[in-house]
Coordinates of C-alpha atoms and ligand atoms in Angstrom, one line a residue:
M1 CA 15.2 -23.6 -5.0
W2 CA 13.2 -25.6 -7.3
A3 CA 16.1 -26.1 -9.5
R4 CA 18.2 -27.1 -6.7
A5 CA 15.6 -29.8 -5.6
R6 CA 15.2 -31.1 -9.1
A7 CA 18.9 -31.4 -9.7
L8 CA 19.3 -33.2 -6.3
N9 CA 16.5 -35.7 -7.5
D10 CA 18.5 -36.2 -10.7
S11 CA 21.6 -37.0 -8.8
L12 CA 19.8 -39.5 -6.7
R13 CA 18.4 -41.2 -9.7
N14 CA 21.7 -41.2 -11.6
P15 CA 24.4 -41.2 -9.0
E16 CA 27.1 -41.5 -11.7
D17 CA 26.2 -38.2 -13.2
P18 CA 28.6 -35.6 -11.6
R19 CA 26.9 -32.7 -13.4
A20 CA 23.7 -33.2 -11.4
I21 CA 25.3 -32.1 -8.1
R22 CA 27.0 -29.3 -9.9
R23 CA 23.6 -28.1 -11.2
A24 CA 22.2 -28.2 -7.7
L25 CA 25.2 -26.1 -6.4
V26 CA 24.4 -23.6 -9.3
G27 CA 20.8 -23.5 -8.2
D28 CA 21.9 -22.9 -4.7
V29 CA 24.0 -19.9 -5.7
W30 CA 21.0 -18.4 -7.6
W31 CA 18.8 -19.0 -4.5
G32 CA 21.4 -17.3 -2.3
V33 CA 21.5 -14.3 -4.7
A34 CA 17.7 -14.1 -4.8
A35 CA 17.4 -14.3 -1.0
L36 CA 20.0 -11.5 -0.6
V37 CA 18.3 -9.2 -3.0
W38 CA 15.0 -10.0 -1.3
L39 CA 16.3 -9.3 2.1
V40 CA 18.0 -6.0 1.3
T41 CA 15.1 -4.7 -0.6
G42 CA 12.6 -5.8 2.0
L43 CA 14.6 -4.2 4.9
W44 CA 14.9 -1.0 2.9
R45 CA 11.2 -0.8 2.3
V46 CA 10.5 -1.3 6.0
I47 CA 13.3 0.9 7.5
G48 CA 13.7 3.4 4.7
G49 CA 9.9 4.1 4.7
T50 CA 10.0 4.3 0.9
E51 CA 6.5 3.3 0.3
K52 CA 4.5 2.9 3.6
A53 CA 5.2 4.1 7.1
S54 CA 7.1 1.6 9.2
S55 CA 4.2 1.7 11.6
Y56 CA 1.9 0.2 8.8
Y57 CA 4.1 -2.9 8.7
L58 CA 4.2 -3.3 12.4
A59 CA 0.4 -3.1 12.6
S60 CA -0.3 -5.7 9.9
N61 CA -1.1 -9.3 10.8
A62 CA -0.2 -10.3 7.2
F63 CA 3.3 -8.8 7.8
A64 CA 3.6 -11.0 11.0
I65 CA 2.7 -14.0 9.0
K66 CA 5.1 -13.1 6.2
M67 CA 8.0 -12.6 8.7
G68 CA 7.1 -15.9 10.4
L69 CA 7.3 -17.7 7.0
F70 CA 10.6 -15.8 6.3
L71 CA 12.1 -17.1 9.5
M72 CA 10.9 -20.7 8.8
I73 CA 12.6 -20.5 5.4
V74 CA 15.8 -19.2 6.9
G75 CA 15.7 -21.8 9.7
L76 CA 15.2 -24.6 7.2
E77 CA 18.1 -23.3 5.2
I78 CA 20.8 -23.4 7.8
W79 CA 21.6 -27.2 7.6
P80 CA 21.3 -27.5 3.7
S81 CA 23.5 -24.5 3.1
T82 CA 26.2 -25.6 5.4
T83 CA 26.1 -29.2 3.9
L84 CA 26.2 -27.9 0.4
M85 CA 29.1 -25.7 1.3
R86 CA 31.0 -28.6 2.5
W87 CA 30.3 -30.3 -0.9
R88 CA 31.2 -27.3 -2.7
R89 CA 34.6 -27.1 -0.9
R90 CA 35.1 -30.9 -1.4
K91 CA 35.3 -31.3 2.4
A92 CA 32.7 -34.1 2.1
D93 CA 31.2 -36.1 -0.7
P94 CA 27.5 -36.0 -1.2
D95 CA 25.7 -38.6 0.8
P96 CA 22.6 -40.0 -0.9
R97 CA 20.6 -39.7 2.4
D98 CA 21.5 -35.9 2.8
V99 CA 20.8 -35.3 -0.9
G100 CA 17.3 -36.7 -0.4
R101 CA 16.8 -34.6 2.7
I102 CA 17.9 -31.4 1.2
E103 CA 15.6 -32.2 -1.9
I104 CA 12.6 -32.4 0.5
I105 CA 13.6 -29.4 2.4
S106 CA 13.9 -27.4 -0.8
Y107 CA 10.4 -28.4 -1.9
V108 CA 9.0 -27.3 1.6
Q109 CA 10.8 -24.1 1.2
V110 CA 9.4 -23.5 -2.3
A111 CA 5.9 -24.0 -0.7
L112 CA 6.8 -21.5 2.1
V113 CA 8.1 -19.0 -0.5
I114 CA 4.8 -19.1 -2.3
A115 CA 2.8 -18.7 0.9
M116 CA 5.0 -15.8 1.7
V117 CA 4.3 -14.1 -1.6
L118 CA 0.5 -14.5 -1.0
A119 CA 0.9 -13.0 2.5
A120 CA 2.8 -10.1 0.8
A121 CA 0.1 -9.6 -1.8
S122 CA -2.6 -9.5 0.8
M123 CA -0.6 -7.1 2.9
A124 CA -0.2 -4.7 0.1
R125 CA -4.0 -4.7 -0.4
G126 CA -4.4 -3.9 3.3
I127 CA -5.9 -7.3 4.2
G128 CA -5.1 -8.5 7.7
M129 CA -4.6 -5.1 9.2
R130 CA -5.4 -4.9 12.9
G131 CA -8.3 -2.3 12.3
G132 CA -8.9 -0.2 15.4
T133 CA -5.6 -0.6 17.0
T134 CA -3.6 0.7 14.0
A135 CA -3.5 4.3 15.3
A136 CA -2.4 3.3 18.7
V137 CA 0.3 0.9 17.5
S138 CA 1.7 3.5 15.2
D139 CA 1.7 6.1 18.0
S140 CA 3.6 3.9 20.4
A141 CA 6.0 2.9 17.6
S142 CA 6.9 6.5 16.9
G143 CA 6.7 7.6 20.5
T144 CA 4.4 10.5 19.9
M145 CA 1.3 9.4 21.8
S146 CA 0.2 12.0 24.3
P147 CA -2.3 11.4 27.0
L148 CA -4.9 13.3 24.9
D149 CA -4.3 11.0 22.0
S150 CA -4.6 7.8 24.0
A151 CA -7.9 9.1 25.5
S152 CA -9.3 9.7 22.1
S153 CA -8.2 6.3 21.0
V154 CA -10.1 4.7 23.7
R155 CA -13.3 6.8 22.9
G156 CA -12.8 6.0 19.2
S157 CA -12.7 2.2 19.5
A158 CA -15.6 2.2 22.1
A159 CA -17.9 4.3 19.9
P160 CA -16.8 3.7 16.3
R161 CA -19.9 5.6 14.9
D162 CA -18.6 8.7 16.6
S163 CA -16.5 11.0 14.5
A164 CA -13.7 10.3 16.9
A165 CA -13.2 7.0 15.1
L166 CA -12.4 9.0 12.0
A167 CA -10.0 11.2 13.9
N168 CA -8.0 8.3 14.9
V169 CA -7.4 6.3 11.8
D170 CA -8.2 8.4 8.7
V171 CA -5.0 9.7 7.2
P172 CA -4.9 8.7 3.6
E173 CA -1.9 9.8 1.5
T174 CA -2.8 13.5 1.0
P175 CA -0.7 15.0 -1.7
E176 CA 2.6 16.6 -0.1
P177 CA 4.0 19.8 -1.4
S178 CA 7.1 19.5 -3.6
G179 CA 8.0 23.1 -2.6
T180 CA 7.4 24.5 -6.0
E181 CA 3.6 25.0 -6.0
A182 CA 2.2 28.5 -5.4
I183 CA -1.5 29.0 -5.2
T184 CA -2.7 32.1 -6.8
A185 CA -6.2 33.7 -6.6
E186 CA -6.7 33.0 -10.2
D187 CA -6.0 29.3 -9.6
V188 CA -8.7 29.2 -6.8
S189 CA -11.2 31.1 -9.0
L190 CA -10.7 28.6 -11.8
L191 CA -11.2 25.8 -9.6
T192 CA -14.3 27.5 -8.0
R193 CA -15.9 28.0 -11.4
Q194 CA -15.7 24.4 -12.5
I195 CA -16.1 22.4 -9.2
T196 CA -19.1 20.6 -8.0
M197 CA -19.9 18.5 -4.9
P198 CA -18.9 14.9 -5.6
L199 CA -21.8 13.4 -3.7
D200 CA -25.4 13.9 -4.7
G201 CA -27.6 15.6 -2.2
V202 CA -25.0 16.9 0.1
D203 CA -25.1 20.6 1.0
P204 CA -21.6 21.8 1.6
T205 CA -23.0 24.6 3.9
T206 CA -24.1 21.8 6.3
L207 CA -20.6 20.4 6.5
R208 CA -17.9 21.3 9.0
S209 CA -14.2 21.6 7.9
N210 CA -11.9 19.0 9.1
F211 CA -9.0 20.1 7.0
D212 CA -6.9 21.2 10.0
E213 CA -7.7 18.3 12.3
R214 CA -4.8 16.2 13.4
R215 CA -5.2 12.5 12.4
G216 CA -3.3 9.3 12.9
G217 CA -3.3 10.0 16.6
G218 CA -2.0 13.5 16.1
S219 CA 0.9 12.5 13.8
R220 CA -0.3 14.1 10.7
Q221 CA -2.7 16.8 9.5
H222 CA -5.8 15.7 7.7
Q223 CA -5.7 18.3 4.9
A224 CA -8.9 17.0 3.3
L225 CA -12.6 16.9 3.5
D226 CA -14.4 13.8 5.0
I227 CA -18.0 13.5 3.8
M228 CA -20.0 10.8 5.5
A229 CA -22.2 8.9 3.2
P230 CA -23.9 5.4 3.1
R231 CA -21.7 2.7 1.5
G232 CA -22.3 2.4 -2.2
T233 CA -23.3 6.2 -2.7
P234 CA -22.0 7.2 -6.2
I235 CA -19.0 9.5 -6.2
R236 CA -19.0 12.0 -9.1
S237 CA -15.9 13.6 -10.5
A238 CA -16.0 17.1 -9.1
T239 CA -14.5 18.6 -12.1
A240 CA -14.0 17.9 -15.8
G241 CA -10.6 16.4 -16.5
R242 CA -8.9 13.1 -16.6
V243 CA -8.0 10.2 -14.3
L244 CA -4.2 10.4 -13.3
K245 CA -4.0 7.2 -11.3
L246 CA -6.2 4.6 -9.8
F247 CA -4.2 3.8 -6.7
T248 CA -4.5 1.4 -3.8
S249 CA -2.8 2.2 -0.5
A250 CA -3.0 0.9 3.1
N251 CA -4.3 4.2 4.4
G252 CA -6.4 5.4 1.5
G253 CA -7.7 2.1 0.2
L254 CA -9.1 2.3 -3.3
M255 CA -8.2 5.7 -4.5
V256 CA -8.7 7.9 -7.6
Y257 CA -6.3 10.7 -8.4
T258 CA -7.6 13.0 -11.1
A259 CA -6.5 16.3 -12.7
D260 CA -9.0 19.1 -13.4
S261 CA -9.3 20.4 -17.0
S262 CA -6.6 23.2 -16.5
E263 CA -4.2 20.5 -15.1
R264 CA -3.4 22.9 -12.2
W265 CA -5.2 20.8 -9.6
V266 CA -5.0 17.3 -8.4
L267 CA -8.2 15.9 -6.9
M268 CA -8.0 12.8 -4.7
Y269 CA -10.9 10.5 -3.7
A270 CA -10.2 7.8 -1.1
H271 CA -11.8 4.9 0.8
L272 CA -13.7 3.8 -2.2
D273 CA -15.8 0.6 -2.0
R274 CA -15.2 0.0 -5.9
Y275 CA -14.5 1.9 -8.9
A276 CA -17.0 2.7 -11.6
P277 CA -16.9 -0.1 -14.2
G278 CA -14.5 0.7 -17.1
L279 CA -12.6 3.5 -15.2
T280 CA -8.8 3.3 -16.1
D281 CA -5.7 5.4 -15.5
S282 CA -6.4 7.2 -18.8
S283 CA -10.1 7.9 -18.6
R284 CA -11.3 11.4 -19.7
L285 CA -13.8 12.8 -17.2
Q286 CA -16.9 14.9 -17.5
R287 CA -17.9 16.8 -14.4
G288 CA -20.4 14.8 -12.5
E289 CA -19.3 11.5 -14.1
V290 CA -19.5 8.7 -11.7
I291 CA -15.8 7.5 -10.8
G292 CA -16.7 5.0 -7.9
Y293 CA -18.7 4.3 -4.8
V294 CA -18.4 5.4 -1.2
G295 CA -16.8 2.7 1.0
S296 CA -14.5 2.2 3.9
T297 CA -11.3 0.6 2.3
G298 CA -8.0 1.6 3.7
N299 CA -7.9 2.9 7.3
A300 CA -11.5 4.0 7.4
S301 CA -13.6 2.6 10.0
P302 CA -16.0 -0.1 8.6
N303 CA -18.7 1.5 10.7
A304 CA -18.1 5.0 9.2
P305 CA -18.1 4.8 5.3
H306 CA -17.1 8.2 3.9
L307 CA -15.5 9.9 1.1
H308 CA -12.1 11.4 1.9
F309 CA -11.8 14.2 -0.7
A310 CA -8.5 16.2 -1.1
I311 CA -7.6 18.9 -3.5
A312 CA -4.0 20.1 -4.1
R313 CA -2.4 22.6 -6.4
S314 CA 0.0 20.6 -8.6
A315 CA 3.2 21.9 -10.2
D316 CA 3.2 18.9 -12.6
V317 CA 0.1 16.5 -12.7
K318 CA 2.4 13.7 -13.8
R319 CA 3.6 13.6 -10.2
W320 CA 0.0 12.9 -8.9
S321 CA 1.0 12.4 -5.4
R322 CA 2.6 15.9 -5.0
G323 CA 0.8 19.1 -4.5
R324 CA -0.1 21.8 -2.0
P325 CA -3.4 20.9 -0.4
I326 CA -6.3 23.4 0.1
D327 CA -9.4 23.0 2.1
P328 CA -12.1 21.8 -0.4
L329 CA -15.0 23.0 1.8
P330 CA -14.8 26.7 1.2
V331 CA -14.4 26.2 -2.5
L332 CA -17.4 23.9 -2.6
V333 CA -19.4 26.4 -0.6
T334 CA -18.5 29.3 -2.9
A335 CA -19.2 27.2 -6.0
R336 CA -22.6 26.3 -4.7
S337 CA -23.7 29.8 -3.9
A338 CA -22.4 30.9 -7.3
T339 CA -24.6 28.5 -9.1
R340 CA -27.7 29.3 -7.1
Ligands
ZN401 ZN1 -10.3 11.8 5.6

């Protein structure tokens, strides 16, 4: 688009140069190709649900802004594209006044495209989400909202400190089984022998399991352990091993996926306020080493900072988002009683 605008400007300054208009038409073709690729991949991501649930997009203000900008760009393109088409087919000769207009429109479109990219980037980081209403929006979008769910939504938004607030929004990307993982007693005892509570001063026997709870308004199982803690509480690696992936998602916010030292288990820590300085995708980990700090990024309520801690048996830790989840709480309780 930038090239199209520049070439049109050249043709205004040098009307005798026929190549300038040709360059503008070439720029226009590339813009058309780029727009098509953009549109197809964009629709695929929303409808195909390849990365995030469709409901996530529908609940995002940044997405609404992005689509608004997109419609403005398309709207502005209608007249220039039909005019350029007539020039291309020699149905009309370029009129200097139209050349100038299309140049200006192209520059405006460039600015809108830049704004759209910024909106897309903030969307990917989960900025501009309509916090408390996310669950309700996703429920109505998927048509699964039961009377029970809507009642708990109301309770959750009215009393965000209540654990009902967690129950409505907290569904980070828990590893999903690929179908090839089998959990043996040996696997579990291996994990139990090496694991420790990731937050200091938390006695697992005082916690209640929320592994089987329905979250996301009942649409998904939680399959993790939520541990409430003040924002900024250090999160320690529950096992020795290594970082598999520092990941950011709409639901989980700042996340760390790690492997235990046997590489049989993937451990996932979500809603982090920030990572420990220097932590990378390839960091080796000692048990108890600080990896980050408790927060409420992603779809955690800002009033209820907590650690979302998941453990899954992995068939291949390179596929860090795959695995068969187990309830971390009984493992933590057994590990604690064994060290006493
Ligand atoms: Zn959770």
